[in-house]
mmCIF file of C-alpha atoms in Angstrom:
data_model
loop_
_atom_site.group_PDB
_atom_site.id
_atom_site.type_symbol
_atom_site.label_atom_id
_atom_site.label_comp_id
_atom_site.label_asym_id
_atom_site.label_seq_id
_atom_site.Cartn_x
_atom_site.Cartn_y
_atom_site.Cartn_z
ATOM 1 C CA GLN A 1 142.145 51.354 112.919
ATOM 2 C CA ALA A 2 141.914 52.850 109.763
ATOM 3 C CA CYS A 3 142.690 50.068 107.692
ATOM 4 C CA ASN A 4 139.642 48.047 106.590
ATOM 5 C CA MET A 5 137.670 50.757 107.160
ATOM 6 C CA SER A 6 135.337 50.335 104.270
ATOM 7 C CA ALA A 7 135.037 46.517 104.691
ATOM 8 C CA LEU A 8 134.436 46.701 108.946
ATOM 9 C CA ASN A 9 130.832 48.167 109.120
ATOM 10 C CA ILE A 10 131.065 50.810 111.869
ATOM 11 C CA SER A 11 129.656 53.643 112.947
ATOM 12 C CA LYS A 12 130.732 57.349 111.509
ATOM 13 C CA LYS A 13 131.681 58.125 114.854
ATOM 14 C CA ARG A 14 134.044 55.323 115.351
ATOM 15 C CA LYS A 15 135.303 55.551 112.380
ATOM 16 C CA PHE A 16 136.274 59.552 112.954
ATOM 17 C CA VAL A 17 137.673 58.315 116.138
ATOM 18 C CA ALA A 18 139.714 55.475 114.310
ATOM 19 C CA ASP A 19 141.289 57.940 112.044
ATOM 20 C CA GLY A 20 142.472 60.235 114.719
ATOM 21 C CA VAL A 21 143.847 57.918 116.800
ATOM 22 C CA PHE A 22 145.753 56.537 114.004
ATOM 23 C CA TYR A 23 146.490 60.010 113.270
ATOM 24 C CA SER A 24 148.012 61.041 116.674
ATOM 25 C CA GLU A 25 149.722 57.589 116.888
ATOM 26 C CA LEU A 26 151.473 57.989 113.871
ATOM 27 C CA ASN A 27 152.512 61.965 114.627
ATOM 28 C CA GLU A 28 153.811 60.637 118.382
ATOM 29 C CA LEU A 29 156.133 58.271 116.567
ATOM 30 C CA PHE A 30 157.460 60.959 113.831
ATOM 31 C CA SER A 31 158.463 63.241 116.463
ATOM 32 C CA ARG A 32 160.383 61.258 118.364
ATOM 33 C CA GLN A 33 161.659 59.639 115.756
ATOM 34 C CA LEU A 34 162.363 62.924 113.026
ATOM 35 C CA ALA A 35 162.778 65.392 115.964
ATOM 36 C CA GLU A 36 166.379 66.101 114.662
ATOM 37 C CA ASP A 37 165.702 65.746 110.374
ATOM 38 C CA GLY A 38 162.731 68.875 110.683
ATOM 39 C CA TYR A 39 159.591 67.367 111.567
ATOM 40 C CA ALA A 40 156.752 69.559 110.309
ATOM 41 C CA GLY A 41 154.294 66.799 110.392
ATOM 42 C CA LEU A 42 152.329 64.934 109.199
ATOM 43 C CA GLU A 43 149.007 63.822 106.026
ATOM 44 C CA VAL A 44 147.487 60.395 105.518
ATOM 45 C CA ARG A 45 145.343 60.165 102.248
ATOM 46 C CA VAL A 46 143.666 56.990 102.337
ATOM 47 C CA THR A 47 143.292 55.327 98.732
ATOM 48 C CA SER A 48 141.068 52.742 97.236
ATOM 49 C CA ALA A 49 144.318 49.763 97.229
ATOM 50 C CA THR A 50 147.038 52.179 99.744
ATOM 51 C CA ILE A 51 146.990 53.997 102.454
ATOM 52 C CA GLU A 52 150.082 56.951 101.694
ATOM 53 C CA ILE A 53 151.616 59.022 104.537
ATOM 54 C CA ILE A 54 152.957 61.598 103.766
ATOM 55 C CA ILE A 55 155.627 63.202 105.905
ATOM 56 C CA LYS A 56 156.579 66.900 105.770
ATOM 57 C CA ALA A 57 160.120 68.069 106.972
ATOM 58 C CA THR A 58 162.773 70.276 106.254
ATOM 59 C CA ARG A 59 165.881 67.299 105.292
ATOM 60 C CA THR A 60 164.431 65.057 103.452
ATOM 61 C CA GLN A 61 167.500 63.253 102.904
ATOM 62 C CA ASP A 62 167.652 61.965 106.115
ATOM 63 C CA VAL A 63 163.825 60.903 106.461
ATOM 64 C CA LEU A 64 164.903 58.639 103.629
ATOM 65 C CA GLY A 65 167.926 57.358 104.947
ATOM 66 C CA GLU A 66 170.862 55.303 103.175
ATOM 67 C CA LYS A 67 169.017 54.709 99.858
ATOM 68 C CA GLY A 68 165.860 54.588 101.093
ATOM 69 C CA GLN A 69 166.615 52.759 104.136
ATOM 70 C CA ARG A 70 165.255 54.630 106.682
ATOM 71 C CA ILE A 71 161.606 55.295 105.266
ATOM 72 C CA ARG A 72 161.843 51.480 104.501
ATOM 73 C CA GLU A 73 161.884 50.806 108.136
ATOM 74 C CA LEU A 74 159.405 53.306 109.341
ATOM 75 C CA THR A 75 157.085 51.723 106.324
ATOM 76 C CA SER A 76 157.445 48.718 107.922
ATOM 77 C CA VAL A 77 157.005 49.649 111.605
ATOM 78 C CA VAL A 78 154.037 51.059 110.811
ATOM 79 C CA GLN A 79 153.000 48.030 108.765
ATOM 80 C CA LYS A 80 153.513 45.643 111.755
ATOM 81 C CA ARG A 81 151.989 47.922 114.021
ATOM 82 C CA PHE A 82 148.457 48.462 112.407
ATOM 83 C CA ASN A 83 148.630 44.460 111.189
ATOM 84 C CA PHE A 84 148.028 46.161 107.562
ATOM 85 C CA PRO A 85 148.664 43.894 104.745
ATOM 86 C CA GLU A 86 151.899 43.444 102.283
ATOM 87 C CA GLY A 87 152.394 47.175 100.096
ATOM 88 C CA ALA A 88 149.199 48.580 102.079
ATOM 89 C CA VAL A 89 151.227 51.454 103.174
ATOM 90 C CA GLU A 90 153.355 53.941 101.440
ATOM 91 C CA ILE A 91 155.249 56.627 102.887
ATOM 92 C CA PHE A 92 156.666 59.792 100.928
ATOM 93 C CA ALA A 93 158.968 62.710 102.475
ATOM 94 C CA ASP A 94 158.052 66.049 101.460
ATOM 95 C CA ARG A 95 159.953 69.267 101.987
ATOM 96 C CA VAL A 96 158.534 72.210 104.437
ATOM 97 C CA ALA A 97 158.394 75.316 101.032
ATOM 98 C CA ASN A 98 159.315 77.284 104.094
ATOM 99 C CA ARG A 99 160.361 76.318 107.120
ATOM 100 C CA GLY A 100 160.298 79.810 109.477
ATOM 101 C CA LEU A 101 156.180 80.042 108.545
ATOM 102 C CA ASN A 102 156.645 76.195 110.373
ATOM 103 C CA ALA A 103 155.429 76.199 114.449
ATOM 104 C CA GLN A 104 157.312 72.556 114.403
ATOM 105 C CA THR A 105 160.566 73.056 112.681
ATOM 106 C CA GLN A 106 161.110 76.126 114.756
ATOM 107 C CA ALA A 107 159.788 74.948 118.479
ATOM 108 C CA GLU A 108 161.927 72.122 117.373
ATOM 109 C CA SER A 109 164.959 74.375 116.442
ATOM 110 C CA LEU A 110 164.544 76.304 120.011
ATOM 111 C CA LYS A 111 164.821 72.871 121.858
ATOM 112 C CA TYR A 112 167.911 72.393 120.122
ATOM 113 C CA LYS A 113 169.349 75.705 121.114
ATOM 114 C CA LEU A 114 167.985 75.615 124.619
ATOM 115 C CA LEU A 115 169.466 71.540 125.626
ATOM 116 C CA GLY A 116 172.851 73.427 123.787
ATOM 117 C CA GLY A 117 173.234 75.585 126.691
ATOM 118 C CA LEU A 118 171.939 78.798 125.387
ATOM 119 C CA ALA A 119 170.196 81.352 126.854
ATOM 120 C CA VAL A 120 166.948 81.358 126.475
ATOM 121 C CA ARG A 121 166.161 85.470 125.830
ATOM 122 C CA ARG A 122 169.061 84.745 123.356
ATOM 123 C CA ALA A 123 167.502 81.258 121.933
ATOM 124 C CA CYS A 124 163.720 83.263 121.653
ATOM 125 C CA TYR A 125 164.540 86.573 119.969
ATOM 126 C CA GLY A 126 166.554 84.549 117.797
ATOM 127 C CA VAL A 127 163.840 81.688 116.687
ATOM 128 C CA LEU A 128 161.673 85.083 116.522
ATOM 129 C CA ARG A 129 163.711 86.835 114.324
ATOM 130 C CA PHE A 130 164.100 83.643 111.745
ATOM 131 C CA VAL A 131 160.458 83.413 111.893
ATOM 132 C CA MET A 132 159.876 87.435 110.808
ATOM 133 C CA GLU A 133 162.013 87.219 108.285
ATOM 134 C CA SER A 134 160.580 84.379 106.633
ATOM 135 C CA GLY A 135 157.349 86.626 106.525
ATOM 136 C CA ALA A 136 155.304 85.500 109.053
ATOM 137 C CA LYS A 137 152.828 88.489 109.912
ATOM 138 C CA GLY A 138 153.881 87.867 113.858
ATOM 139 C CA ALA A 139 155.067 85.233 116.089
ATOM 140 C CA GLU A 140 154.854 84.693 119.932
ATOM 141 C CA VAL A 141 157.820 82.251 122.081
ATOM 142 C CA SER A 142 156.976 81.657 125.402
ATOM 143 C CA VAL A 143 159.543 79.221 127.284
ATOM 144 C CA SER A 144 157.741 78.179 131.155
ATOM 145 C CA GLY A 145 159.598 76.754 133.735
ATOM 146 C CA LYS A 146 162.995 76.846 136.424
ATOM 147 C CA VAL A 147 164.859 79.434 133.904
ATOM 148 C CA ARG A 148 167.305 80.422 136.394
ATOM 149 C CA GLY A 149 166.992 79.493 140.425
ATOM 150 C CA GLN A 150 164.279 77.554 141.780
ATOM 151 C CA ARG A 151 161.354 79.397 140.995
ATOM 152 C CA ALA A 152 159.244 78.526 137.821
ATOM 153 C CA LYS A 153 158.032 81.474 135.311
ATOM 154 C CA THR A 154 157.016 81.996 132.157
ATOM 155 C CA GLN A 155 158.980 83.938 129.699
ATOM 156 C CA LYS A 156 156.859 85.767 126.846
ATOM 157 C CA PHE A 157 159.054 86.917 123.460
ATOM 158 C CA SER A 158 156.656 88.229 121.069
ATOM 159 C CA ASP A 159 157.078 90.639 118.124
ATOM 160 C CA GLY A 160 154.682 91.492 115.226
ATOM 161 C CA TYR A 161 150.600 91.113 115.197
ATOM 162 C CA MET A 162 148.892 88.159 116.524
ATOM 163 C CA ILE A 163 145.516 87.525 117.284
ATOM 164 C CA LYS A 164 144.262 85.609 120.454
ATOM 165 C CA THR A 165 140.502 83.940 119.534
ATOM 166 C CA GLY A 166 137.904 83.525 117.035
ATOM 167 C CA HIS A 167 137.830 81.815 113.859
ATOM 168 C CA ALA A 168 140.353 83.661 112.293
ATOM 169 C CA TYR A 169 142.990 82.555 114.895
ATOM 170 C CA GLU A 170 142.270 78.686 113.857
ATOM 171 C CA GLU A 171 142.975 79.763 110.264
ATOM 172 C CA TYR A 172 145.796 81.962 110.256
ATOM 173 C CA VAL A 173 147.837 80.896 113.781
ATOM 174 C CA GLU A 174 150.636 77.740 113.590
ATOM 175 C CA THR A 175 151.020 76.479 117.557
ATOM 176 C CA ALA A 176 153.853 73.792 118.431
ATOM 177 C CA VAL A 177 154.645 73.080 122.094
ATOM 178 C CA ARG A 178 157.752 70.650 122.995
ATOM 179 C CA HIS A 179 158.879 69.571 126.557
ATOM 180 C CA VAL A 180 162.691 69.994 126.924
ATOM 181 C CA MET A 181 164.400 68.109 129.514
ATOM 182 C CA MET A 182 167.197 70.084 131.203
ATOM 183 C CA ARG A 183 169.214 69.531 134.419
ATOM 184 C CA GLN A 184 167.314 71.506 136.789
ATOM 185 C CA GLY A 185 163.637 70.143 135.056
ATOM 186 C CA VAL A 186 161.310 70.353 132.830
ATOM 187 C CA LEU A 187 161.000 73.321 130.218
ATOM 188 C CA GLY A 188 157.761 73.746 128.318
ATOM 189 C CA VAL A 189 158.391 75.625 125.220
ATOM 190 C CA LYS A 190 155.410 77.165 122.680
ATOM 191 C CA VAL A 191 156.209 78.427 119.498
ATOM 192 C CA ALA A 192 152.837 80.912 117.789
ATOM 193 C CA ILE A 193 153.112 81.906 114.220
ATOM 194 C CA MET A 194 150.364 83.914 112.385
ATOM 195 C CA LEU A 195 150.879 82.974 108.412
ATOM 196 C CA PRO A 196 150.470 85.862 105.983
ATOM 197 C CA HIS A 197 147.786 86.224 104.001
ATOM 198 C CA ASP A 198 147.849 84.403 100.332
ATOM 199 C CA PRO A 199 145.417 84.378 97.844
ATOM 200 C CA LYS A 200 146.985 81.139 96.300
ATOM 201 C CA GLY A 201 146.960 79.342 99.780
ATOM 202 C CA ILE A 202 150.385 78.607 99.836
ATOM 203 C CA ILE A 203 152.185 79.715 102.953
ATOM 204 C CA GLY A 204 149.257 81.383 104.598
ATOM 205 C CA PRO A 205 145.612 81.175 104.319
ATOM 206 C CA LYS A 206 143.366 81.970 100.902
ATOM 207 C CA THR A 207 140.721 83.296 103.527
ATOM 208 C CA LEU A 208 140.996 87.423 104.531
ATOM 209 C CA LEU A 209 140.935 88.383 108.368
ATOM 210 C CA SER A 210 137.443 89.282 108.661
ATOM 211 C CA ASP A 211 138.326 92.811 109.701
ATOM 212 C CA ILE A 212 140.226 93.538 106.235
ATOM 213 C CA ILE A 213 137.727 95.572 103.909
ATOM 214 C CA THR A 214 137.842 95.737 100.844
ATOM 215 C CA ILE A 215 136.047 98.703 99.212
ATOM 216 C CA LEU A 216 135.207 98.349 95.226
ATOM 217 C CA GLU A 217 135.156 101.376 92.909
ATOM 218 C CA PRO A 218 131.825 101.942 91.574
ATOM 219 C CA LYS A 219 131.447 101.189 88.171
ATOM 220 C CA GLY A 220 130.758 103.740 85.199
ATOM 221 C CA GLU A 221 131.008 106.708 88.171
ATOM 222 C CA GLU A 222 133.775 108.240 85.676
ATOM 223 C CA SER A 223 131.640 109.698 83.033
ATOM 224 C CA ARG A 224 128.849 111.044 85.602
ATOM 225 C CA ALA A 225 129.212 115.126 85.923
ATOM 226 C CA TYR A 226 129.608 116.194 89.592
#
């Protein structure tokens, strides 16, 4: 457990595994509880006294609940589950700056569109258009399962520029998968969004793509006579 890591003298390997399990379990809990509030991931910060959990969501007011009741309930659940002492866990809600560039919120939105009975093609193109209008470099949406008829198949919809491999993929592409429980069976929904380059690192990665080459003008060339 990620609680008394400093107190317990455990190996580095075990600490990283325990931290990973802690993060995964929190992510699972929040993605189930806050699915309809635009849950978009979490961040865990461990300070000397407390553990701060920052929930990223599009509708932060719904995450907090009436007079902050809902967030207190979540804090209590996490505290009891991981045997933290009273007041050792603090949960905050943070609004997502640009929900169109967040794969989790878009996958969730697509899931509710499909559950609402919207046609697959229309729902996917709606999500694609919204993502591209939000400033993404590219996007890809795929829906797998029994879309029409008894035969399962995968439908892919893509727009813009999308890379598939290498280190740049890890930095630039954000993916999310959701399972949609339809009447005819389970549909798998996958959303991949390629973020734009941002020198400030707010809406996208700071590092340039490796195939973009900037040619700088040589210094002092103006005075040289040709």
